[in-house]
Every structure is written in structure tokens, then in C-alpha cells.
Coordinates of C-alpha atoms in Angstrom, one line a residue:
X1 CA -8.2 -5.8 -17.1
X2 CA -8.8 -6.7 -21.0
X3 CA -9.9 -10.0 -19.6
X4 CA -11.9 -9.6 -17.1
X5 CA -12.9 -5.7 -17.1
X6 CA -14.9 -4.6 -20.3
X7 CA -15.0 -1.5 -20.2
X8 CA -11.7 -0.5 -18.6
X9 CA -10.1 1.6 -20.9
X10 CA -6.6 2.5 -18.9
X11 CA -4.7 2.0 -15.9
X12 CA -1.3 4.0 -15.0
X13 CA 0.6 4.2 -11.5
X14 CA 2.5 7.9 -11.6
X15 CA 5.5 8.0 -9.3
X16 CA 5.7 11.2 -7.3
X17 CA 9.6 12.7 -8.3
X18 CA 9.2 14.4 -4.7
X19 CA 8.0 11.6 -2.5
X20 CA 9.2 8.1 -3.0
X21 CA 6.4 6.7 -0.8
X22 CA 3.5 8.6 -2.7
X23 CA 2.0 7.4 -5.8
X24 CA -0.9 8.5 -8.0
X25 CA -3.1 5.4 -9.6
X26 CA -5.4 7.1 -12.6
X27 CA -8.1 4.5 -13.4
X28 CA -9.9 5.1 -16.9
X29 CA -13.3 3.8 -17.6
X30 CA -16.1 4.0 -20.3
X31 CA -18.4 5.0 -18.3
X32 CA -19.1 5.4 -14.6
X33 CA -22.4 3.6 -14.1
X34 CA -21.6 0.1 -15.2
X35 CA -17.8 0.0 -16.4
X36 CA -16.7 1.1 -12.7
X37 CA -19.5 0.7 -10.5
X38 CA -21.0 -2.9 -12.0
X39 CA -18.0 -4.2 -13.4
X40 CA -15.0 -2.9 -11.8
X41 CA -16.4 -3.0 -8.3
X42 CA -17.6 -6.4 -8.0
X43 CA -14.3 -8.1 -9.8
X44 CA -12.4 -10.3 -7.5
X45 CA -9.3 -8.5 -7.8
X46 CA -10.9 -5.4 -6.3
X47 CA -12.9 -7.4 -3.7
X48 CA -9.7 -8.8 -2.5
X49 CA -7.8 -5.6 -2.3
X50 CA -10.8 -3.9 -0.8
X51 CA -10.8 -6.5 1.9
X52 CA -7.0 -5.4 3.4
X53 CA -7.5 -2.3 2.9
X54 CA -8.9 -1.2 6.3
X55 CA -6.0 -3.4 7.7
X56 CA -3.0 -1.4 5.7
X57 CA -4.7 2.0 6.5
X58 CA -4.8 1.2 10.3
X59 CA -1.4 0.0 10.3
X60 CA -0.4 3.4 8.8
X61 CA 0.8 1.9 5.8
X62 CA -1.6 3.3 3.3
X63 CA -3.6 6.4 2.8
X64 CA -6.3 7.2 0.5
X65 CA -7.1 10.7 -1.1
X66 CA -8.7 10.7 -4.6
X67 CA -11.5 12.3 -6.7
X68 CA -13.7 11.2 -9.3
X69 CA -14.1 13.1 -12.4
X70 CA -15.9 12.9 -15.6
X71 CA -13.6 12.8 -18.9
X72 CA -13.0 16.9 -20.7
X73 CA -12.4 15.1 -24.3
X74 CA -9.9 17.6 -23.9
X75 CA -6.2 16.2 -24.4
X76 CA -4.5 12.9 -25.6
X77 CA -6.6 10.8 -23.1
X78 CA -8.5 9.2 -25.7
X79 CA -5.5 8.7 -28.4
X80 CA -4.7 4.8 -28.8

């Protein structure tokens, strides 16, 4: 992501202590407009993923629930 995504600020993967199969993928970006949509979007690594996607959630193996949300400035989010 520091390579190739300017603009990313943080990815984490949070493990669900109830459900070994479910996990929670919290993407942090600058901004929405061109950090995620222009940048993030249109890297290969998404494109690829983006690509089986359709495959894994047919198959039952994946399924996708999310929001978007805009950042409070509220919390430790923004400590480095």
C-alpha cells in the first residue's frame, strides 16, 4: 500500500472471537474522492481481486456486507 497507494493511510483485518469464518477488513483512506475511488480502485491488486470475486461469492465461499463512512476525528484513528 505505501508503494503503490498514496493516500492509503491503514489497513487492519479484525478476527471475529465468535465466528472463525467471519472477518472484518477496515480500509483507511485520505480521502474518498481520489485516495479510494482514483487510486485505490484502479490498482492492480484490487482489479485482480475484484475479478474472482463474483466467482468466490457464487461458490458460497464469500460474502460481502460493508458500509462506508466518513472519519469522526473522534478517537485514536489518526494517532501514528
Amino acid at each position: 500500500c505505501k508503494a503503490n497507494e498514496p493516500g492509503t493511510l491503514a489497513y487492519e483485518v479484525l478476527l471475529s472471537d465468535k465466528d472463525p469464518l467471519q472477518v472484518l477488513i477496515l480500509e483507511r483512506y485520505h480521502d474518498k474522492e481520489v485516495a479510494y475511488l482514483q487510486v485505490h480502485k484502479s490498482s492492480t491488486p484490487f482489479l485482480e481481486f475484484r475479478s474472482k470475486l463474483p466467482a468466490m461469492q457464487d461458490g458460497g465461499h464469500v460474502r460481502i456486507s460493508g458500509h462506508s463512512y466518513l472519519d469522526s476525528g473522534i478517537g485514536f484513528g489518526d494517532r501514528v
